[in-house]
XYZ file of C-alpha atoms in Angstrom:
661
model
C -0.008 0.009 0.030
C 1.264 3.398 -0.933
C 1.706 5.828 2.082
C 1.559 9.622 1.554
C 2.441 11.982 4.373
C 0.912 15.349 4.232
C 2.928 18.197 5.928
C 1.496 21.658 5.612
C -2.351 22.172 5.994
C -4.113 22.075 9.256
C -1.174 23.262 11.355
C -2.082 26.532 12.940
C -5.711 26.441 14.067
C -6.552 28.078 10.788
C -9.827 27.289 8.749
C -8.017 28.186 5.601
C -5.384 25.357 6.320
C -8.167 23.013 7.067
C -9.870 23.881 3.791
C -6.499 23.046 2.043
C -6.310 19.720 3.818
C -9.785 18.829 3.177
C -9.445 19.550 -0.458
C -6.193 17.702 -0.668
C -7.661 14.491 1.025
C -10.789 14.757 -1.226
C -8.501 14.680 -4.331
C -6.153 11.947 -3.254
C -9.201 9.706 -2.213
C -10.624 10.148 -5.695
C -7.282 9.723 -7.671
C -5.557 7.201 -5.402
C -8.466 5.334 -3.469
C -6.047 2.740 -2.115
C -3.449 5.118 -0.642
C -2.727 5.476 3.161
C -2.855 9.085 4.082
C -0.826 10.222 6.986
C -1.256 13.903 8.112
C 1.321 15.822 10.374
C -0.867 18.130 12.466
C -0.655 20.406 15.552
C -4.173 19.353 16.524
C -4.323 15.427 16.024
C -7.750 15.048 17.797
C -9.336 17.737 15.897
C -7.827 16.412 12.472
C -9.063 12.900 13.285
C -12.584 14.265 13.961
C -12.713 16.103 10.475
C -10.845 13.938 8.138
C -10.734 10.166 7.519
C -6.979 9.927 7.813
C -4.209 8.841 10.247
C -2.542 11.574 12.097
C 0.879 12.063 13.462
C 1.679 14.962 15.970
C 4.050 17.581 14.470
C 5.149 18.360 18.054
C 6.664 14.828 18.518
C 9.827 14.664 16.324
C 10.331 10.948 17.012
C 6.729 10.357 15.598
C 7.328 12.533 12.579
C 10.675 10.814 11.776
C 8.777 7.400 11.964
C 6.055 8.688 9.634
C 8.775 10.002 7.176
C 10.322 6.404 7.160
C 7.070 4.831 6.342
C 6.152 7.353 3.627
C 6.548 6.672 -0.200
C 6.158 10.427 -0.581
C 5.876 13.532 1.415
C 3.684 16.428 0.234
C 5.150 19.623 1.537
C 2.050 22.178 1.252
C -0.147 23.821 0.711
C -0.081 27.222 2.162
C 2.593 29.953 2.309
C 5.428 27.787 3.751
C 8.585 28.784 1.835
C 8.782 32.209 3.507
C 10.343 34.082 6.422
C 8.187 37.346 6.420
C 6.446 35.996 9.507
C 9.767 34.878 11.395
C 13.040 33.409 10.699
C 12.412 30.380 12.935
C 9.408 29.571 10.597
C 11.554 29.050 7.581
C 14.179 27.254 9.640
C 11.678 24.731 10.898
C 10.173 24.151 7.248
C 13.603 23.607 5.748
C 14.644 21.290 8.588
C 11.595 19.154 7.912
C 12.298 18.810 4.287
C 16.015 18.195 4.776
C 15.160 15.421 7.239
C 13.096 13.765 4.523
C 16.030 14.027 2.167
C 18.359 12.356 4.761
C 15.728 9.523 5.313
C 15.482 9.077 1.504
C 11.910 9.946 1.453
C 10.873 11.815 -1.852
C 9.369 15.365 -1.324
C 6.955 17.090 -3.438
C 6.257 20.776 -3.223
C 2.555 20.830 -3.196
C 0.413 23.861 -4.385
C 2.410 26.362 -2.249
C 2.529 30.069 -2.098
C 6.202 31.053 -1.969
C 7.936 34.107 -0.839
C 9.286 36.368 0.282
C 12.521 34.703 1.460
C 14.694 37.505 2.718
C 18.474 37.646 3.507
C 21.249 35.959 1.479
C 21.941 33.112 4.070
C 18.026 32.159 4.176
C 17.896 32.314 0.312
C 20.914 29.938 -0.088
C 19.639 27.458 2.535
C 16.279 27.413 0.721
C 17.766 26.897 -2.627
C 20.028 23.968 -1.406
C 17.144 22.312 0.239
C 14.537 22.828 -2.417
C 16.669 21.560 -5.280
C 16.223 18.083 -3.771
C 12.459 18.240 -4.289
C 11.052 15.950 -7.023
C 8.605 18.428 -8.451
C 7.126 21.745 -7.096
C 3.675 23.056 -7.808
C 2.773 26.601 -6.994
C -0.732 28.235 -6.740
C -0.196 31.251 -8.747
C 2.339 32.809 -11.053
C 3.961 35.111 -8.510
C 4.808 32.226 -6.476
C 6.508 30.459 -9.498
C 8.533 33.642 -10.098
C 9.650 33.843 -6.450
C 10.620 30.138 -6.513
C 12.628 30.573 -9.752
C 14.205 33.678 -8.207
C 15.952 31.340 -5.533
C 18.023 29.882 -8.581
C 16.574 26.263 -8.106
C 18.113 25.224 -11.389
C 16.239 22.395 -13.241
C 13.579 21.804 -10.544
C 10.288 21.237 -12.451
C 7.966 23.967 -11.337
C 4.196 24.006 -12.455
C 1.564 26.603 -11.705
C -1.633 24.823 -10.526
C -4.257 26.166 -8.269
C -5.073 25.878 -4.529
C -6.392 22.408 -3.339
C -9.106 24.136 -1.416
C -10.782 24.481 -4.818
C -11.339 20.702 -4.791
C -13.788 20.992 -1.967
C -17.534 20.531 -2.445
C -19.708 22.954 -0.379
C -22.453 21.494 1.913
C -26.100 21.835 0.757
C -27.732 25.187 0.847
C -30.165 24.007 3.591
C -27.270 23.477 5.889
C -25.878 26.900 5.203
C -29.426 28.421 5.951
C -29.404 26.602 9.325
C -25.999 27.707 10.344
C -26.944 31.255 9.393
C -30.042 31.138 11.457
C -28.025 30.084 14.389
C -25.796 33.048 13.908
C -28.656 35.495 13.641
C -28.411 36.359 10.083
C -31.903 37.044 8.629
C -31.179 39.024 5.427
C -28.798 39.043 2.560
C -25.352 39.607 3.823
C -21.944 40.501 2.904
C -19.127 38.524 4.575
C -15.942 40.170 6.038
C -13.036 37.851 6.658
C -10.528 39.934 8.517
C -6.997 39.425 10.263
C -4.406 41.488 11.780
C -1.626 42.449 9.286
C 1.434 44.636 9.269
C 3.006 43.259 12.296
C 5.346 40.729 10.577
C 8.952 41.764 11.246
C 10.712 38.834 9.837
C 12.836 38.564 13.011
C 13.722 35.775 15.322
C 10.654 36.292 17.693
C 7.802 34.121 16.441
C 4.413 35.740 15.731
C 2.728 33.573 18.453
C 5.045 34.867 21.179
C 4.473 38.498 19.981
C 0.692 37.950 20.115
C 0.934 36.390 23.644
C 3.083 39.220 25.019
C 1.139 41.955 23.078
C 4.495 43.135 21.729
C 3.272 44.756 18.535
C 5.410 47.917 17.536
C 3.674 51.136 18.433
C 3.955 52.352 14.880
C 1.942 49.334 13.657
C -0.663 49.803 16.273
C -1.394 53.296 15.074
C -1.545 52.238 11.458
C -3.647 49.234 12.131
C -6.219 51.309 14.194
C -6.814 53.476 11.076
C -7.429 50.220 9.112
C -10.021 49.095 11.673
C -11.963 52.386 11.300
C -11.936 52.349 7.658
C -13.294 48.762 7.744
C -15.997 49.819 9.959
C -17.040 52.678 7.697
C -17.183 50.150 4.685
C -19.371 47.819 6.773
C -21.857 50.473 7.811
C -22.080 51.480 4.059
C -23.263 47.969 3.207
C -26.072 48.260 5.867
C -27.038 51.834 4.942
C -26.810 51.466 1.151
C -28.374 48.060 0.599
C -30.025 47.154 3.775
C -27.924 44.204 3.969
C -26.360 42.564 6.862
C -22.709 41.981 7.708
C -21.199 38.654 8.813
C -17.772 38.628 10.248
C -15.963 35.323 9.523
C -12.857 34.728 11.685
C -10.619 32.263 9.830
C -8.245 31.805 12.757
C -10.496 32.249 15.796
C -8.714 32.226 19.129
C -5.379 31.719 17.481
C -2.221 33.899 17.246
C -3.610 35.864 14.413
C -6.504 37.206 16.598
C -9.094 37.173 13.707
C -11.949 37.168 16.248
C -10.597 40.072 18.181
C -9.979 42.209 14.881
C -13.726 41.449 14.014
C -14.988 42.409 17.426
C -12.836 45.612 17.117
C -14.372 46.514 13.753
C -17.876 45.810 14.946
C -17.494 47.990 18.029
C -16.779 50.949 15.734
C -19.758 50.515 13.576
C -22.764 52.730 13.806
C -24.969 49.716 12.863
C -23.449 47.080 15.104
C -26.822 45.563 15.605
C -26.744 44.380 11.964
C -23.445 42.819 12.164
C -22.898 39.221 13.322
C -19.955 37.087 14.246
C -19.706 33.485 12.980
C -18.459 31.820 16.171
C -19.640 28.183 15.397
C -17.366 25.294 14.789
C -17.490 24.532 11.054
C -16.143 21.911 8.810
C -14.530 23.258 5.627
C -17.439 22.155 3.514
C -19.891 23.899 5.799
C -17.778 26.954 5.800
C -17.777 27.068 1.851
C -21.595 26.642 2.016
C -21.945 29.776 4.420
C -19.666 31.919 2.274
C -21.457 30.724 -0.722
C -24.616 32.005 0.644
C -23.247 35.699 0.741
C -23.920 38.456 -1.768
C -20.105 39.291 -1.695
C -17.051 38.704 0.422
C -14.509 41.205 1.728
C -11.286 39.325 2.609
C -7.921 40.210 3.986
C -7.437 36.378 4.087
C -7.371 34.604 0.673
C -9.146 31.341 1.535
C -12.594 32.878 2.324
C -12.406 34.323 -1.399
C -11.681 30.768 -2.660
C -14.450 29.092 -0.680
C -16.946 31.822 -1.584
C -15.946 31.391 -5.389
C -16.905 27.729 -5.266
C -20.431 28.981 -5.271
C -19.830 31.705 -7.798
C -19.724 34.540 -5.134
C -17.391 37.526 -6.141
C -15.198 39.205 -3.584
C -12.845 41.973 -2.836
C -9.369 41.361 -1.523
C -7.431 43.605 0.759
C -4.262 42.013 -0.432
C -1.150 41.206 1.576
C 1.865 39.574 0.082
C -0.010 39.482 -3.193
C -2.117 36.539 -2.232
C -5.678 37.748 -2.463
C -4.772 39.783 -5.604
C -3.113 36.794 -7.461
C -6.303 34.728 -6.879
C -8.820 37.505 -8.095
C -6.549 38.104 -11.104
C -7.083 34.396 -12.044
C -10.792 34.810 -11.575
C -10.782 37.928 -13.911
C -11.512 40.260 -11.023
C -8.038 41.880 -10.591
C -9.660 45.228 -10.379
C -11.248 44.350 -7.116
C -7.902 43.851 -5.376
C -6.483 46.485 -3.124
C -3.168 46.367 -1.318
C -3.930 46.569 2.314
C -1.041 48.856 3.021
C -2.572 51.508 0.787
C -6.409 51.168 0.978
C -8.873 53.770 2.370
C -12.516 53.482 3.272
C -13.364 55.419 0.079
C -11.593 52.859 -2.094
C -13.283 49.929 -0.579
C -16.712 51.614 -0.790
C -16.087 52.447 -4.542
C -15.308 48.823 -5.231
C -18.334 47.495 -3.158
C -20.464 49.890 -5.247
C -19.113 48.528 -8.525
C -19.327 44.887 -7.347
C -22.900 45.188 -6.153
C -24.003 46.755 -9.417
C -22.311 44.016 -11.591
C -22.753 41.063 -9.239
C -24.961 39.193 -11.593
C -22.405 39.232 -14.427
C -19.605 38.685 -11.988
C -21.239 35.539 -10.674
C -21.256 34.063 -14.120
C -17.497 35.105 -14.673
C -16.574 33.535 -11.257
C -18.395 30.295 -11.855
C -16.747 29.814 -15.304
C -13.254 30.620 -14.068
C -13.720 28.322 -11.038
C -14.332 25.407 -13.405
C -10.999 25.998 -15.038
C -9.162 26.429 -11.672
C -10.685 23.286 -10.192
C -9.109 21.323 -13.183
C -5.801 22.963 -12.395
C -6.094 22.171 -8.698
C -6.730 18.495 -9.551
C -3.358 18.659 -11.513
C -1.686 18.700 -8.138
C -3.077 15.264 -7.351
C -2.429 14.007 -10.890
C 1.342 14.876 -10.289
C 1.297 12.989 -6.954
C 0.216 9.908 -8.950
C 2.882 10.510 -11.540
C 5.679 10.938 -9.002
C 4.703 7.731 -7.308
C 4.442 6.020 -10.697
C 7.818 7.270 -11.713
C 9.224 5.622 -8.545
C 7.722 2.379 -9.743
C 9.138 2.898 -13.079
C 12.590 3.505 -11.571
C 12.264 0.204 -9.705
C 11.638 -1.456 -13.113
C 14.629 0.257 -14.564
C 16.918 -0.668 -11.829
C 15.929 -4.277 -11.697
C 15.977 -4.255 -15.594
C 19.689 -3.108 -15.468
C 20.610 -5.906 -13.329
C 18.644 -8.389 -15.566
C 20.183 -7.229 -18.801
C 23.695 -6.411 -17.713
C 24.256 -8.726 -14.626
C 28.083 -8.711 -14.824
C 28.679 -5.112 -15.059
C 29.180 -3.317 -11.768
C 27.149 -0.055 -11.243
C 30.402 1.832 -10.828
C 31.406 0.780 -14.384
C 28.118 2.106 -15.913
C 28.233 5.389 -17.867
C 26.354 7.432 -15.308
C 27.179 10.980 -16.250
C 27.889 13.826 -13.831
C 25.101 15.776 -15.446
C 22.153 13.812 -16.615
C 20.975 14.456 -20.181
C 17.697 15.935 -18.931
C 16.612 17.442 -15.559
C 16.222 14.897 -12.895
C 12.797 14.518 -11.235
C 10.915 11.580 -9.660
C 12.981 9.080 -11.567
C 16.576 10.105 -12.665
C 17.098 10.277 -16.386
C 19.236 7.315 -16.965
C 21.898 6.332 -19.336
C 22.381 2.592 -19.353
C 25.607 0.773 -20.407
C 26.292 1.295 -24.140
C 25.660 -2.229 -25.710
C 28.512 -1.310 -27.949
C 30.959 -1.120 -24.911
C 31.326 -4.753 -24.402
C 27.513 -5.176 -23.961
C 27.345 -7.390 -27.174
C 25.410 -4.755 -29.050
C 25.801 -2.176 -31.664
C 27.166 1.300 -32.254
C 24.846 4.411 -31.861
C 22.235 4.596 -34.658
C 22.883 7.312 -37.295
C 19.208 8.339 -36.715
C 19.949 9.202 -33.083
C 22.772 11.505 -34.237
C 20.595 13.157 -36.962
C 17.661 13.695 -34.485
C 20.006 15.498 -31.990
C 20.513 18.152 -34.678
C 16.868 18.879 -35.393
C 15.079 17.823 -32.313
C 13.334 21.210 -31.778
C 11.967 21.463 -35.297
C 10.708 17.918 -35.178
C 8.957 18.516 -31.929
C 7.278 21.752 -33.258
C 5.553 19.850 -36.001
C 3.054 18.421 -33.524
C 1.877 21.985 -32.730
C 1.790 23.167 -36.297
C -1.596 24.752 -37.357
C -2.737 26.443 -40.564
C -2.053 30.096 -40.638
C -5.000 32.171 -41.610
C -6.839 29.031 -42.734
C -4.190 28.214 -45.255
C -2.458 24.796 -44.733
C 1.223 24.427 -45.401
C 3.458 21.426 -45.857
C 4.514 21.956 -42.207
C 0.830 22.179 -41.012
C -0.196 19.122 -43.088
C 2.530 17.055 -41.730
C 1.811 18.193 -38.178
C -1.833 17.229 -38.854
C -0.763 13.759 -39.823
C 1.292 13.298 -36.811
C -1.519 14.252 -34.536
C -3.939 11.817 -36.408
C -1.365 9.054 -35.827
C -1.060 9.864 -32.206
C -4.899 9.854 -31.839
C -5.183 6.418 -33.333
C -2.328 5.042 -31.254
C -3.676 6.150 -28.036
C -7.132 4.610 -28.815
C -5.541 1.325 -29.620
C -3.265 1.402 -26.608
C -6.499 1.324 -24.461
C -4.785 3.023 -21.531
C -6.008 2.486 -18.036
C -5.172 4.502 -14.977
C -1.925 3.233 -13.487
C -0.676 1.512 -16.480
C 3.100 1.571 -17.020
C 3.754 2.755 -20.571
C 7.007 2.472 -22.474
C 7.218 4.886 -25.425
C 10.070 3.596 -27.671
C 11.633 6.446 -29.602
C 9.807 8.875 -27.508
C 11.169 11.900 -29.341
C 9.900 15.253 -27.926
C 7.693 13.627 -25.457
C 4.465 14.193 -27.221
C 2.958 10.829 -26.368
C 4.324 11.039 -22.831
C 2.364 14.234 -21.963
C -0.970 12.527 -23.121
C -0.081 9.299 -21.339
C 0.287 11.206 -18.077
C -3.057 13.078 -18.857
C -4.727 9.813 -18.815
C -3.526 8.858 -15.514
C -0.933 6.282 -16.716
C 2.682 6.267 -16.067
C 5.062 6.888 -18.950
C 8.670 5.871 -19.535
C 10.308 7.517 -22.531
C 13.166 5.856 -24.349
C 15.383 7.462 -26.999
C 18.891 7.473 -28.280
C 18.926 11.198 -29.069
C 19.880 13.328 -26.047
C 18.298 16.551 -27.538
C 15.091 14.600 -27.908
C 15.092 13.750 -24.168
C 15.584 17.248 -23.377
C 12.466 18.280 -25.398
C 10.611 15.404 -23.788
C 11.437 16.581 -20.200
C 9.596 20.012 -20.964
C 6.550 18.061 -21.845
C 6.781 15.475 -19.195
C 8.289 17.141 -16.114
C 7.603 14.060 -13.880
C 8.517 10.693 -15.044
C 11.484 8.438 -16.132
C 13.477 9.292 -19.408
C 16.044 6.848 -20.567
C 18.788 7.170 -23.217
C 19.086 3.789 -24.577
C 18.660 1.728 -27.781
C 15.254 0.288 -28.403
C 16.986 -3.049 -29.000
C 18.472 -3.090 -25.538
C 15.658 -1.890 -23.149
C 16.986 -1.545 -19.616
C 13.620 -2.756 -17.958
C 12.529 -5.718 -16.169
C 10.906 -8.622 -18.162
C 7.079 -8.449 -18.096
C 7.257 -4.991 -16.229
C 5.149 -2.714 -18.497
C 1.467 -2.853 -19.667
C 1.733 -1.002 -22.955
C 4.515 -0.343 -25.341
C 4.224 2.257 -28.181
C 6.490 2.449 -31.132
C 5.073 5.181 -33.294
C 7.167 5.738 -36.347
C 10.259 4.030 -35.058
C 10.121 1.246 -37.503
C 10.607 3.736 -40.377
C 14.321 4.241 -39.221
C 15.124 0.495 -38.637
C 16.393 -2.232 -40.826
C 14.516 -5.608 -40.742
C 17.222 -7.040 -38.268
C 17.060 -4.028 -36.100
C 13.308 -4.091 -36.148
C 13.159 -7.821 -35.099
C 15.639 -6.997 -32.175
C 13.236 -4.219 -31.136
C 10.139 -6.374 -31.339
C 11.658 -9.126 -29.324
C 12.669 -6.513 -26.664
C 9.041 -5.243 -26.763
C 7.807 -8.712 -26.227
C 10.153 -9.358 -23.321
C 9.054 -6.200 -21.384
C 5.331 -6.544 -21.974
C 3.181 -8.359 -19.509
C 1.257 -11.241 -20.500
C -1.911 -9.047 -21.024
C 0.023 -6.076 -22.456
C -0.533 -4.420 -25.759
C 2.032 -3.251 -28.397
C 1.142 -0.556 -30.761
C 3.474 -0.236 -33.803
C 3.296 2.229 -36.665
C 5.186 2.694 -39.875
C 4.557 4.484 -43.246
C 4.174 2.329 -46.239
C 7.014 3.022 -48.717
C 5.846 4.856 -51.867
C 7.490 4.867 -55.522
C 9.625 7.677 -54.658
C 11.395 5.552 -52.023
C 12.721 3.365 -54.734
C 14.282 6.218 -56.336
C 15.841 7.448 -53.086
C 17.335 4.063 -52.289
C 19.730 4.495 -55.181
C 21.050 7.625 -53.620
C 24.363 7.628 -51.667
C 23.796 6.923 -48.076
C 24.503 10.427 -46.695
C 21.918 11.941 -48.960
C 19.398 9.173 -48.586
C 17.904 10.280 -45.272
C 15.373 8.320 -43.278
C 11.918 7.293 -44.006
C 9.623 4.286 -45.008
C 11.508 1.146 -45.609
C 8.754 -1.461 -46.070
C 6.581 -1.443 -49.192
C 4.309 -4.132 -48.086
C 2.865 -4.997 -44.686
C 3.497 -8.698 -45.208
C 7.032 -8.295 -44.237
C 6.013 -6.525 -40.974
C 3.445 -9.068 -40.165
C 6.046 -11.867 -40.619
C 8.484 -10.050 -38.296
C 5.900 -9.499 -35.735
C 5.002 -13.360 -35.799
C 8.581 -14.362 -35.706
C 9.030 -12.039 -32.558
C 6.274 -13.995 -30.675
C 3.683 -11.562 -31.100
C 0.324 -11.730 -32.845
C -1.581 -8.819 -34.503
C -4.956 -8.307 -33.049
C -5.945 -5.135 -35.154
C -4.563 -3.375 -38.214
C -5.657 -0.106 -39.696
C -4.220 2.480 -41.918
C -4.883 6.189 -43.122
C -3.562 8.191 -45.963
C -1.915 11.360 -44.799
C -1.143 14.698 -46.822
C 0.710 16.183 -48.432
C 1.815 13.302 -50.501
C -0.758 10.641 -49.544
C 1.573 8.631 -47.608
C -0.185 5.690 -46.018
C 0.446 5.142 -42.270
C -0.082 1.583 -41.052
C -0.931 1.043 -37.430
C -0.716 -2.383 -35.766
C -2.052 -3.534 -32.390
C -0.330 -6.608 -31.172
C -0.265 -8.950 -28.066
C 2.128 -11.692 -26.797
C 1.526 -15.000 -28.413
C 0.309 -17.615 -26.080
């Protein structure tokens, strides 16, 4: 059973962190239903009550180390974890946790984090060194991606996804109505989700200690007092102008952030305090999303009330700090409704409330449409978890395959380069022993050397589209390649969790689609430049620089083998060797998909040219020869089809084959 340790959400008595955790757990349960989920929490009993997971206390280092030893993967996130704006000890603790995982050999994935700021040369260098050991890093917005790359993390794969809280499903409206009635809300309302801000000093004194001592700087107290007064004026405007009520939603009640005290201070300054209510009931994340979804609008200093309200199409206004709320509203198409909290005044907030109220029907449609997109991007976080775990399984098949194929060669004698041909991720990009170096094989294929020279141009063919509706040679060829890809994927009949070997993977076009169908791709190619292009399309996974006739994988280890176009570059002897290898690595119920272009009359002319002018292309004029080779390799063709592709009507043959009994 796969064990995943979640370190991040549900750690600071924060309803936003609880929403992140609930969304993460929901996504993992749907995508990896058999996985064992461990959660590191500051509140083990509370977490157990809310989520169907196992819990380990963050305050017990021995328990945490034991959990790391058991885990197949540690998820580091979500939330704003890679930062030291709150305090230096916070970043030290986060980096120590990740470094401990590195030392124990537990893979780490940065999971939907907000990043930055990381201040100070020493802190930035420490963060860079630790983060470089992470398998893949997803961030929830573009500013976080820029901040992460600003740490000079090298080849670390970074993907912009979305906050896992978007994977939550709000409770039914009847549940929200019941909770609002208990709170005293009887009319349409605007939710205010406030917190203390401006007090972070980035020093060595944790914020919690400052809160308990009341050690806020005097300058901060004077500034924040003005903020409270402006918020009270805006809340009174909601009551006076629209007859609506105000609901204060503390996201961190009773904690170090003092959300409930901030709400009480604003309410005490309101002229219409009787129309303002405090949400002081204990809620699950889904219940909280339902309550916020019943609002007409949300005003948030915190970001997650805006996210939870958006799940029901409710627009919001962000009083943004560290760019968090502004980045989320920008992705919703509501960037004009973000105000930096350090600069806002009551008049600015009231003007935006007026605009939002006037356009709220259209804004609801905009928010609902954008949330559908963001939910898909949030689901990508979970897809990458499955891909990282799958890549580890692929690495296991690779390691045992190396021992099986080259049992007499010591690992130290293998050609493991100091710098891999592509960025390493969940599975290192591997270069197996060259069969020509005493391995009983052949010298590198001329095709591999040629593809190194035009890898980028070849990869771009797959994206070629007609310009102004006029097809060109390039766009016609790109369309033919995409049609071949579509048919191959249909015949491969991929299932979630399948291990798929792409022989001659080229620029990784198949690999990206394989991962999109929740299968696990292994790309093999002799051309290093092609593998570099493939890494950009498939940032998580195993890429192997090897010959298709000497596949460094364990026998009967993969469910699908795709060889799209590879046969066009192989002689009959080489193709037979490749088919024998494909049969060896296929499981008994596996499928091979093989394509080639039938040779046309021009090929006969070309065959008379000198070798250096002949180039590469279709070698087989009739499929009978291919069928004979497939049978002799111990495979049987279960389906065959063809299509004619422009620009010259070249016929592409596609074979589906299985192992003979």
